[in-house]
mmCIF file of C-alpha atoms in Angstrom:
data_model
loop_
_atom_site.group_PDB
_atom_site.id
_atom_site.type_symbol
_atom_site.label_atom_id
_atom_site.label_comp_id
_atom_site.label_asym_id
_atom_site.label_seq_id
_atom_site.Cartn_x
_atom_site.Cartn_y
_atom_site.Cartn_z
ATOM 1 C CA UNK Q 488 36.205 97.191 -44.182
ATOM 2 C CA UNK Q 489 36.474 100.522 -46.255
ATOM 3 C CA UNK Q 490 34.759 103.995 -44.725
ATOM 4 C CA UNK Q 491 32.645 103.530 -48.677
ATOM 5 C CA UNK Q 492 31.463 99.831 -47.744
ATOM 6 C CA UNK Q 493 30.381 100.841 -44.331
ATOM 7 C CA UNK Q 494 28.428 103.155 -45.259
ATOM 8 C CA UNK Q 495 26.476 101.482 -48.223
ATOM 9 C CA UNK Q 496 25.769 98.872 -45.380
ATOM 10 C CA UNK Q 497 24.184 101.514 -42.998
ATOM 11 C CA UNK Q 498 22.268 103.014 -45.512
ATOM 12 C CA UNK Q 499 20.779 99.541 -46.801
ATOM 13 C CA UNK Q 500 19.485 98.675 -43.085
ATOM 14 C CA UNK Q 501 17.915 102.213 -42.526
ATOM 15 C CA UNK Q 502 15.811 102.146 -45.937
ATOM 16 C CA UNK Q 503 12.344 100.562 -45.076
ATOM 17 C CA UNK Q 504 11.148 97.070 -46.264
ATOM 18 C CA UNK Q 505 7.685 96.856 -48.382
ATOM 19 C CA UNK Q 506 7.626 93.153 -47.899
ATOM 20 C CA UNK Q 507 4.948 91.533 -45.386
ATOM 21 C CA UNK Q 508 6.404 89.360 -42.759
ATOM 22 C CA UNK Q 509 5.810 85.760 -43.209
ATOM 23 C CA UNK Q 510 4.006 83.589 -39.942
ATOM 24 C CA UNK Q 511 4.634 79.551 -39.831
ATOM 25 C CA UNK Q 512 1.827 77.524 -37.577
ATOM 26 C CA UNK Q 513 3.048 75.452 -34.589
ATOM 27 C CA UNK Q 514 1.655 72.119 -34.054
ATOM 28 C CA UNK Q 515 -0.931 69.708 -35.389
ATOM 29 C CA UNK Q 516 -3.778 69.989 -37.809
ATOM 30 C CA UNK Q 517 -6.113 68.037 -39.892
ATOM 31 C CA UNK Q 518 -5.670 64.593 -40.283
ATOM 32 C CA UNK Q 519 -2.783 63.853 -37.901
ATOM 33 C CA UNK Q 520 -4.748 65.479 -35.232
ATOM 34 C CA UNK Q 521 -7.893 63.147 -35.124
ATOM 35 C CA UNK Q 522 -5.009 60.365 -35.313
ATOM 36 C CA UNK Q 523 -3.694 61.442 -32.178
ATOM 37 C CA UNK Q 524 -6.728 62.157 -30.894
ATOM 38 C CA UNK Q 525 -8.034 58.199 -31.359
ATOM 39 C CA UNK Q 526 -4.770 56.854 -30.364
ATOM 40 C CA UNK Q 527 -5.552 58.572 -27.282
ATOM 41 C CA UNK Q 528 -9.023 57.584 -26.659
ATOM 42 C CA UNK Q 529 -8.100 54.273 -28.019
ATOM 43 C CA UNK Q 530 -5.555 54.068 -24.850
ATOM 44 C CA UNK Q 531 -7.738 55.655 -22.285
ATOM 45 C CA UNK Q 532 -10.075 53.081 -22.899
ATOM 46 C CA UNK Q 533 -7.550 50.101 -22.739
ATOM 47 C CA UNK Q 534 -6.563 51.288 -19.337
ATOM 48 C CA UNK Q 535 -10.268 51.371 -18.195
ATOM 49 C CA UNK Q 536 -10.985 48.164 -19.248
ATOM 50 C CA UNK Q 537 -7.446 46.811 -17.968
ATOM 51 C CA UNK Q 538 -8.283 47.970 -14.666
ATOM 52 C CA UNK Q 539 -11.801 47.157 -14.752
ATOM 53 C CA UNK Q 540 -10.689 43.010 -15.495
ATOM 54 C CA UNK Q 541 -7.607 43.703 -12.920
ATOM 55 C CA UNK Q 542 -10.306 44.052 -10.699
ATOM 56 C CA UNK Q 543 -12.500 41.760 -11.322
ATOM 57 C CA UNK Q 544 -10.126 38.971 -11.391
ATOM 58 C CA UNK Q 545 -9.027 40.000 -8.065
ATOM 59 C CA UNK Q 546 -12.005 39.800 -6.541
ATOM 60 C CA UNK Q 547 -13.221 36.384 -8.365
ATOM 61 C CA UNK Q 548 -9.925 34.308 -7.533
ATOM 62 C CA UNK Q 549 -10.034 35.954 -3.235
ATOM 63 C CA UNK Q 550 -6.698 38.074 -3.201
ATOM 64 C CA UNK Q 551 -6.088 38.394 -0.192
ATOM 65 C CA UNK Q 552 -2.900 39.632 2.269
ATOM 66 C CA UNK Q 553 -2.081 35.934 3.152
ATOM 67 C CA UNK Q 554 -3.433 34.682 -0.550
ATOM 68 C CA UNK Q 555 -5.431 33.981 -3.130
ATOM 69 C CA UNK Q 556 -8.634 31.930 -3.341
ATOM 70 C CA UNK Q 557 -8.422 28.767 -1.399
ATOM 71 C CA UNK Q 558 -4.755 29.133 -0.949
ATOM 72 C CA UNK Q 559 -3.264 31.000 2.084
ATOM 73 C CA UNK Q 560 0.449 31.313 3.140
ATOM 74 C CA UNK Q 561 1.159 30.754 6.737
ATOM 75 C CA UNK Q 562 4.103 30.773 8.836
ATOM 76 C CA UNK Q 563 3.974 26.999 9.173
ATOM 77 C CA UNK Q 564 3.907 26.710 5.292
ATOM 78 C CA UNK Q 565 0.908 26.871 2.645
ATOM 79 C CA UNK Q 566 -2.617 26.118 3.167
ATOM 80 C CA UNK Q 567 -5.038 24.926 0.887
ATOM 81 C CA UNK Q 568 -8.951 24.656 1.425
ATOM 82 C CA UNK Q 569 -10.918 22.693 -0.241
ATOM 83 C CA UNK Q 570 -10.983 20.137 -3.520
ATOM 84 C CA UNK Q 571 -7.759 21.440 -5.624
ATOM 85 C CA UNK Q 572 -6.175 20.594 -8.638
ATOM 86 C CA UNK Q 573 -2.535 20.123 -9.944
ATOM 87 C CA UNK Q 574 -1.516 19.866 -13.709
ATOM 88 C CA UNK Q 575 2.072 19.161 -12.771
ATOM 89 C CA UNK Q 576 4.402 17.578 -10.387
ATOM 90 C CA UNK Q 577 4.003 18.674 -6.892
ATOM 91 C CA UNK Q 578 6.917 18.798 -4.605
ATOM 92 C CA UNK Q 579 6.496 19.395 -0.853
ATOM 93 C CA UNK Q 580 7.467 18.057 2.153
ATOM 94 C CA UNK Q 581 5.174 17.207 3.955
ATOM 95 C CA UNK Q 582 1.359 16.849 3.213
ATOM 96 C CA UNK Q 583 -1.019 16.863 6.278
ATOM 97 C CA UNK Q 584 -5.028 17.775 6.879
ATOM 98 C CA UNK Q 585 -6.959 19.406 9.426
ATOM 99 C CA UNK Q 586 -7.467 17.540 12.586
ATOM 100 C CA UNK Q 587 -11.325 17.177 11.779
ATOM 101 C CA UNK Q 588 -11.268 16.138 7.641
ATOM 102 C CA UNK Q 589 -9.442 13.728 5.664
ATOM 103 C CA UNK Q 590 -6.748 13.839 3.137
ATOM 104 C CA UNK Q 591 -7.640 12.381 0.233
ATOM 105 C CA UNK Q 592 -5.852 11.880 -3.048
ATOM 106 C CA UNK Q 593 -7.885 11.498 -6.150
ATOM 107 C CA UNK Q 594 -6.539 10.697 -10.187
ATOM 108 C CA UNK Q 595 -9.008 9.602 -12.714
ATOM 109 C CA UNK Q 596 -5.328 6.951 -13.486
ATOM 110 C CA UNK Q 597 -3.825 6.206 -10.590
ATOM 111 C CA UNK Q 598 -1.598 7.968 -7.538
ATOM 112 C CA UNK Q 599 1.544 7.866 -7.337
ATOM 113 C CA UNK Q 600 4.432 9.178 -4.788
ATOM 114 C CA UNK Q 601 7.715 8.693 -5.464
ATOM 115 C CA UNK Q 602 10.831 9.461 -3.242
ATOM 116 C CA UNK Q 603 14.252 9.688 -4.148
ATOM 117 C CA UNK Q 604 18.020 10.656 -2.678
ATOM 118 C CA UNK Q 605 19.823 13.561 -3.253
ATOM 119 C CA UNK Q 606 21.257 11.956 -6.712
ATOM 120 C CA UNK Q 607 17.815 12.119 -8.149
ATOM 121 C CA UNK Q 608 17.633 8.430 -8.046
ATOM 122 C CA UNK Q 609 14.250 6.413 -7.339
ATOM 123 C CA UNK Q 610 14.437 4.640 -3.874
ATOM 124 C CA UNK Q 611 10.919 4.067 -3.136
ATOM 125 C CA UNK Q 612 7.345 4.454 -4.834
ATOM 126 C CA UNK Q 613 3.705 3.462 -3.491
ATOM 127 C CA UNK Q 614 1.443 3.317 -6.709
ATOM 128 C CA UNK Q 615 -2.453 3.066 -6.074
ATOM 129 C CA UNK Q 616 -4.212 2.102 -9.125
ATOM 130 C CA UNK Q 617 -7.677 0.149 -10.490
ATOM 131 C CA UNK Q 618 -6.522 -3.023 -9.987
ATOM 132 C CA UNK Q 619 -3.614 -2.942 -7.654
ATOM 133 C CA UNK Q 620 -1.933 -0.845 -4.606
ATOM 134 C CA UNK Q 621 1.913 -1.794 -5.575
ATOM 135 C CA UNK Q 622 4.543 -0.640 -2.806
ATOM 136 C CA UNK Q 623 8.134 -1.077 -4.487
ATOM 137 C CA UNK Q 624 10.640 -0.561 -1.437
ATOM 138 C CA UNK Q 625 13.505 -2.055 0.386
ATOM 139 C CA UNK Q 626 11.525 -2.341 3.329
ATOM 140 C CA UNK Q 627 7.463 -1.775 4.304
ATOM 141 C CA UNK Q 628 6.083 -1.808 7.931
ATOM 142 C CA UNK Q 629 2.891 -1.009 8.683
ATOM 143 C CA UNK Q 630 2.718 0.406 12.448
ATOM 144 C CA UNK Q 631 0.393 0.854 14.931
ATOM 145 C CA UNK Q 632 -1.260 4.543 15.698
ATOM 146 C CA UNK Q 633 -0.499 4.869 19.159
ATOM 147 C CA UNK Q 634 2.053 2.163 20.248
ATOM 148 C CA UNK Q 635 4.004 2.468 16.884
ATOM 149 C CA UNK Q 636 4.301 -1.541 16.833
ATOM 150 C CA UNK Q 637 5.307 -3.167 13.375
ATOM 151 C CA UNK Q 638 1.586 -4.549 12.587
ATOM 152 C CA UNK Q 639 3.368 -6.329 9.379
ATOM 153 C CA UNK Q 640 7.019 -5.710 7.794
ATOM 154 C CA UNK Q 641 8.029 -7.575 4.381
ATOM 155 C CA UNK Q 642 11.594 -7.124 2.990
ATOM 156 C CA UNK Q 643 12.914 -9.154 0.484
ATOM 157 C CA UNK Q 644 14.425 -12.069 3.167
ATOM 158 C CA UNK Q 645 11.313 -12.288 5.502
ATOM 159 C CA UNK Q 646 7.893 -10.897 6.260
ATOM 160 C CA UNK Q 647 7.155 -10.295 9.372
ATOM 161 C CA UNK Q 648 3.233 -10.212 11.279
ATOM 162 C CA UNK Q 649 3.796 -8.801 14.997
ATOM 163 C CA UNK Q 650 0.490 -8.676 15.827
ATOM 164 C CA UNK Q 651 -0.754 -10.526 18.821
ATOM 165 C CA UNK Q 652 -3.511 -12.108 17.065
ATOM 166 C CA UNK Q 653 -3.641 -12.877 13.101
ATOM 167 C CA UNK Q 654 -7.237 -14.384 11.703
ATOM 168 C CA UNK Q 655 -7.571 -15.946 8.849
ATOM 169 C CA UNK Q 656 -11.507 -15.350 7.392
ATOM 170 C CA UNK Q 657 -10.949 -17.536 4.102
ATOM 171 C CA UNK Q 658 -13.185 -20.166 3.265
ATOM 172 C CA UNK Q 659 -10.431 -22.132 2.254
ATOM 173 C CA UNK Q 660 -8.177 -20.996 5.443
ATOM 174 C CA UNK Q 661 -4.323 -20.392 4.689
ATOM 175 C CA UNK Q 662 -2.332 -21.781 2.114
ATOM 176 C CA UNK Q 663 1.682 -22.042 3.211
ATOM 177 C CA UNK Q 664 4.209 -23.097 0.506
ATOM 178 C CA UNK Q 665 6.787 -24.026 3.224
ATOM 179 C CA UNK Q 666 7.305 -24.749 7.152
ATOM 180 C CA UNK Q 667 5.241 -22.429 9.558
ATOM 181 C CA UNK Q 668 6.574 -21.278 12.991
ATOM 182 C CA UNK Q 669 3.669 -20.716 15.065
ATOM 183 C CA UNK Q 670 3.628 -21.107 19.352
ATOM 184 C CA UNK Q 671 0.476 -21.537 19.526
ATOM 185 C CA UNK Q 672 -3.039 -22.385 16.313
ATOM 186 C CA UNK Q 673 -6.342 -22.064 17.231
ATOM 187 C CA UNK Q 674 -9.698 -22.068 15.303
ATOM 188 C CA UNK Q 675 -12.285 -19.250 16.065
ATOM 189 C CA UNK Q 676 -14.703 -20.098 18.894
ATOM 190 C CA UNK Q 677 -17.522 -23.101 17.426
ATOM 191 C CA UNK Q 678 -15.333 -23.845 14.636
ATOM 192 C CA UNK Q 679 -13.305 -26.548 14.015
ATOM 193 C CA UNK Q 680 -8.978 -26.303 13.885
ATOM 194 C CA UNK Q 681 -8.195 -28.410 10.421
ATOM 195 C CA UNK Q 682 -4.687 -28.847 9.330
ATOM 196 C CA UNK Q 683 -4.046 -30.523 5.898
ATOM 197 C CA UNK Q 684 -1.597 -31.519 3.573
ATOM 198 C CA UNK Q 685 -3.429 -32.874 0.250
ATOM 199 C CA UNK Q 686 -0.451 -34.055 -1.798
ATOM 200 C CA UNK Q 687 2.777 -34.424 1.039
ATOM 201 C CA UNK Q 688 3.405 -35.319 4.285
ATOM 202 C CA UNK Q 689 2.193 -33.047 7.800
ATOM 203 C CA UNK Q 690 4.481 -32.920 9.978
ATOM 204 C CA UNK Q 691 4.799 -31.054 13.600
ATOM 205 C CA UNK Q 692 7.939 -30.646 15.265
ATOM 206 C CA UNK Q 693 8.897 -28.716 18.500
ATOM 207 C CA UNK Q 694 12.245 -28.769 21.136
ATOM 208 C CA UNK Q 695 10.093 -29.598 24.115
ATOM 209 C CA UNK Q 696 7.351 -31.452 22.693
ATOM 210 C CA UNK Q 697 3.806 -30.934 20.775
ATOM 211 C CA UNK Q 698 0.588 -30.461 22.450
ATOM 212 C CA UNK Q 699 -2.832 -30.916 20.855
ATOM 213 C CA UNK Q 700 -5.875 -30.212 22.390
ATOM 214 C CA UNK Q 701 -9.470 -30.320 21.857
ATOM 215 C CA UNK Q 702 -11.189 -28.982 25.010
ATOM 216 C CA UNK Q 703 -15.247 -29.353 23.596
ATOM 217 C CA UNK Q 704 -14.757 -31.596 20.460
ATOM 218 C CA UNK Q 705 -13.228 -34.858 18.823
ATOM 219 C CA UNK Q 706 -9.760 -35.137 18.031
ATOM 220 C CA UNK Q 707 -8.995 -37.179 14.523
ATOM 221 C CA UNK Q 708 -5.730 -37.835 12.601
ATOM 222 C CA UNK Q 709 -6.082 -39.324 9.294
ATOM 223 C CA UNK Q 710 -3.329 -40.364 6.510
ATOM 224 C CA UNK Q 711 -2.835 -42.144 3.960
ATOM 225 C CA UNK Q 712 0.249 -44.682 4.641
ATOM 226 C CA UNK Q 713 1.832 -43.977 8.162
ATOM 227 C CA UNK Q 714 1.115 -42.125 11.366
ATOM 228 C CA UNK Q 715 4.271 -41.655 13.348
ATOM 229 C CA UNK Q 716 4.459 -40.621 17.154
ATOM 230 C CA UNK Q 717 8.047 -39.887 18.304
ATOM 231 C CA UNK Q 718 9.042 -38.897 21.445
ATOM 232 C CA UNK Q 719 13.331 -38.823 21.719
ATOM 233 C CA UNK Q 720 13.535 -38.678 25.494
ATOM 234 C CA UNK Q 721 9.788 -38.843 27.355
ATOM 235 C CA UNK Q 722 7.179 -40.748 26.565
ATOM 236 C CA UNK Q 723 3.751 -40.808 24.684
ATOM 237 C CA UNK Q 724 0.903 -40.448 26.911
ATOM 238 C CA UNK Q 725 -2.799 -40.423 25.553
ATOM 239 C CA UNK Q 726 -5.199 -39.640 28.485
ATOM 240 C CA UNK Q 727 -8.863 -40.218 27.691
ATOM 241 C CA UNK Q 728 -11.731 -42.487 28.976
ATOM 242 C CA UNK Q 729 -11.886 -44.329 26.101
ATOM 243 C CA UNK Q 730 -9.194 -45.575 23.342
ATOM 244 C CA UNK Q 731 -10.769 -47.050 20.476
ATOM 245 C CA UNK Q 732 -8.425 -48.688 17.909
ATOM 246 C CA UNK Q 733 -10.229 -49.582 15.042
ATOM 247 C CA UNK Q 734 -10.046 -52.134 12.039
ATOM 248 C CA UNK Q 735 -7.127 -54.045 13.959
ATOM 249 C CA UNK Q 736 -7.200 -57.551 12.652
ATOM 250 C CA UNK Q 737 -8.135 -60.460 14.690
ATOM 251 C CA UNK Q 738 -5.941 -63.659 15.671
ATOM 252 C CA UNK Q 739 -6.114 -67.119 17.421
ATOM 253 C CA UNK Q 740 -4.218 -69.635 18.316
ATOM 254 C CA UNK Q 741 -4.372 -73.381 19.185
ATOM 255 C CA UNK Q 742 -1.548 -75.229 20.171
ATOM 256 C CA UNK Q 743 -1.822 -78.254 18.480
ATOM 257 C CA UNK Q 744 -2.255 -76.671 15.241
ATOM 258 C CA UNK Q 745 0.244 -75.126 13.100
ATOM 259 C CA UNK Q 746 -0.070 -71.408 11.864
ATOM 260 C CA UNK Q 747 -2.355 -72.735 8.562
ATOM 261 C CA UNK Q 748 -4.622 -74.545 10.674
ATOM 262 C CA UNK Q 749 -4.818 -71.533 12.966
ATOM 263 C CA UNK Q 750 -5.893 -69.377 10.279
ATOM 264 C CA UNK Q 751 -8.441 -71.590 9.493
ATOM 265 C CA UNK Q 752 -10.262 -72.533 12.307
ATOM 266 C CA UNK Q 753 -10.317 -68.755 13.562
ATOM 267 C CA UNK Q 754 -12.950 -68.668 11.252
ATOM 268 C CA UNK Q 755 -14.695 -71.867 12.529
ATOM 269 C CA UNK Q 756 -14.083 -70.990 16.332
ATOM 270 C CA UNK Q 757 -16.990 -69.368 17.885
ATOM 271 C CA UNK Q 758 -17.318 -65.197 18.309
ATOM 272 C CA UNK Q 759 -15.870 -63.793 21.399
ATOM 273 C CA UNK Q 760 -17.078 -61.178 23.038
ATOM 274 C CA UNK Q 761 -14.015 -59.902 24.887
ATOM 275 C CA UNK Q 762 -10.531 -59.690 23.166
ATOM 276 C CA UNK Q 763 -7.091 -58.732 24.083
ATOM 277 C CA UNK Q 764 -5.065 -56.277 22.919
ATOM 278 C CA UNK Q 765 -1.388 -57.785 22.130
ATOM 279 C CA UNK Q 766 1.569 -55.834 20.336
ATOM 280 C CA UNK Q 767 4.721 -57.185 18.300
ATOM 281 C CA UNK Q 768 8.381 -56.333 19.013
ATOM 282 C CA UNK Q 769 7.836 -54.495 15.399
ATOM 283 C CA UNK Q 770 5.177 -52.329 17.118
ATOM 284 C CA UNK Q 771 2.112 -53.647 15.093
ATOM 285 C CA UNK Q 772 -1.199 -53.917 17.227
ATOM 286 C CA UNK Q 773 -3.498 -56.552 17.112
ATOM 287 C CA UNK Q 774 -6.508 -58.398 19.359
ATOM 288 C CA UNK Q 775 -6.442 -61.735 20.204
ATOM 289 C CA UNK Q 776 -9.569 -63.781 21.631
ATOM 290 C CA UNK Q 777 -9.129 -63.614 25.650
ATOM 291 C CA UNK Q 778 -8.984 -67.089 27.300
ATOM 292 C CA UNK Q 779 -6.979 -69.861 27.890
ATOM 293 C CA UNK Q 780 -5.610 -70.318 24.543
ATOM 294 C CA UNK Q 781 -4.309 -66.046 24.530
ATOM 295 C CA UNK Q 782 -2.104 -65.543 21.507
ATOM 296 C CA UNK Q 783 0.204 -62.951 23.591
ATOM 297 C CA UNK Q 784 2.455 -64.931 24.770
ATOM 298 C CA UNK Q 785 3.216 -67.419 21.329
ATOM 299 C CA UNK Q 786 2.439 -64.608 19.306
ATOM 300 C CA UNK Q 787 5.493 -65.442 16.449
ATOM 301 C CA UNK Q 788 2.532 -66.633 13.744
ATOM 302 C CA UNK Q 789 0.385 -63.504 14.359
ATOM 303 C CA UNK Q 790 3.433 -60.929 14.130
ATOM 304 C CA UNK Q 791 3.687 -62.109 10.347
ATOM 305 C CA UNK Q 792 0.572 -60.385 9.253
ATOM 306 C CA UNK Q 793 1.234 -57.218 7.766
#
């Protein structure tokens, strides 16, 4: 710079200025300032009435420390009190109630519990429903309380009843498709034992024999075409006061007559009062007149009737 600019320069900065100096405003006026303003009213009174429901819904649902309304978290897992409600699947482990209420599982539907292995698949489910309880398992036992005894056990093979005692209250008693093995049937006390079989054959069978006893009442076997008795190695004892053997029929027998004269004049020959009771090598029973003339002994004509 030249000793002539230098100076011009000094002598510009020294002269005085004439010119007023010119103030700009910091901040914010008119319009944008009630803006603010609201906005910040308008959040002041959000976070009043935020709070203000924050509380109230704290103290309408029970916060508490160990939870909220009826539900409290304790060591042993969670608690709940009272009737509640579930909108979706529930998985726990175990559910259990007080010693001194109930559990109780309500649906306006039905209930249903399902469990199921580790691949997700379904290995057993116990419906409860309107109509039906439906139980669809490999294997269901119901057990005692205190002994844990199978009461009853059905699996797809065989169902099993362990109780010591199993009563039948029907009207129409018990209905079995196939063979029964039973040690011992009894009817209730002052009722009457009855064992049927409308359309087929009954039969009883045991290794060491069957016993039938009526201790107070009658004893009656009825059927249709044949009434066996077998015993393979003892014998067949009936022990009772009296045997009656009904409807037998009746023979005679002359000897000078042949067996279609006999026939005849058995119904000509005057009514006996005492009779004897003869059998045929076939087995067949039938009563002769006793007397002189006894049919046991020549009893080859009788022994044809069948």
């Amino acid at each position: 710079m030249t000793r002539e600019q230098y100076i011009l320069a000094t002598q510009q900065n020294s002269l005085p200025r004439t010119e007023q100096p010119q103030f700009y405003p910091v901040g914010i006026y008119g319009w944008r300032k009630r803006c603010l303003y609201f906005f910040v009213l308008l959040l002041l009174v959000t976070m009043i009435v935020n709070l203000a429901m924050t509380i109230w819904i704290l103290k309408v649902m029970n916060f508490t420390v160990d939870g909220m309304g009826n539900l409290r978290v304790t060591r042993k897992g969670v608690r709940l009190e009272g009737v509640s409600e579930f909108l979706l699947p529930l998985y726990v482990r175990e559910i259990r109630s007080r010693k001194d209420s109930p559990l109780v599982l309500q649906s306006d539907r039905n209930v249903t519990v399902n469990a199921r292995n580790q691949r997700g698949q379904l290995t057993g489910q116990l419906t409860v429903g309107a109509d039906a309880v439906e139980a669809q398992c490999k294997r269901f036992e119901v057990r005692a309380s205190e002994s844990g005894k199978v009461l009853f056990s059905a699996a797809e093979d065989e169902i099993v009843i362990g109780a010591d005692r199993l009563t039948v209250t029907g009207t129409e008693g018990a209905v079995f498709g196939h063979s029964v093995e039973t040690p011992h049937i009894r009817a209730e006390p002052s009722q009457d034992l009855k064992l049927e079989s409308p359309t087929r054959s009954l039969v009883m069978e045991a290794p060491r024999g069957v016993q039938v006893n009526a201790a107070a009442g009658d004893l009656k076997a009825t059927c249709r075409k044949e009434l066996h008795l077998h015993s393979t190695e003892g014998e067949i004892f009936l022990n009772a006061d009296i045997i009656r053997l009904g409807n037998l029929p009746v023979g005679s027998f002359s000897s000078s007559s042949s067996s279609s004269s006999s026939s005849s004049s058995s119904s000509s020959a005057p009514r006996q009062t005492i009779y004897e009771l003869c059998a045929c090598p076939s087995g067949k029973l039938y009563l002769s007149p006793a007397g002189a003339g006894s049919t046991c002994q020549s009893s080859s004509n009788i022994c044809l009737w069948s």
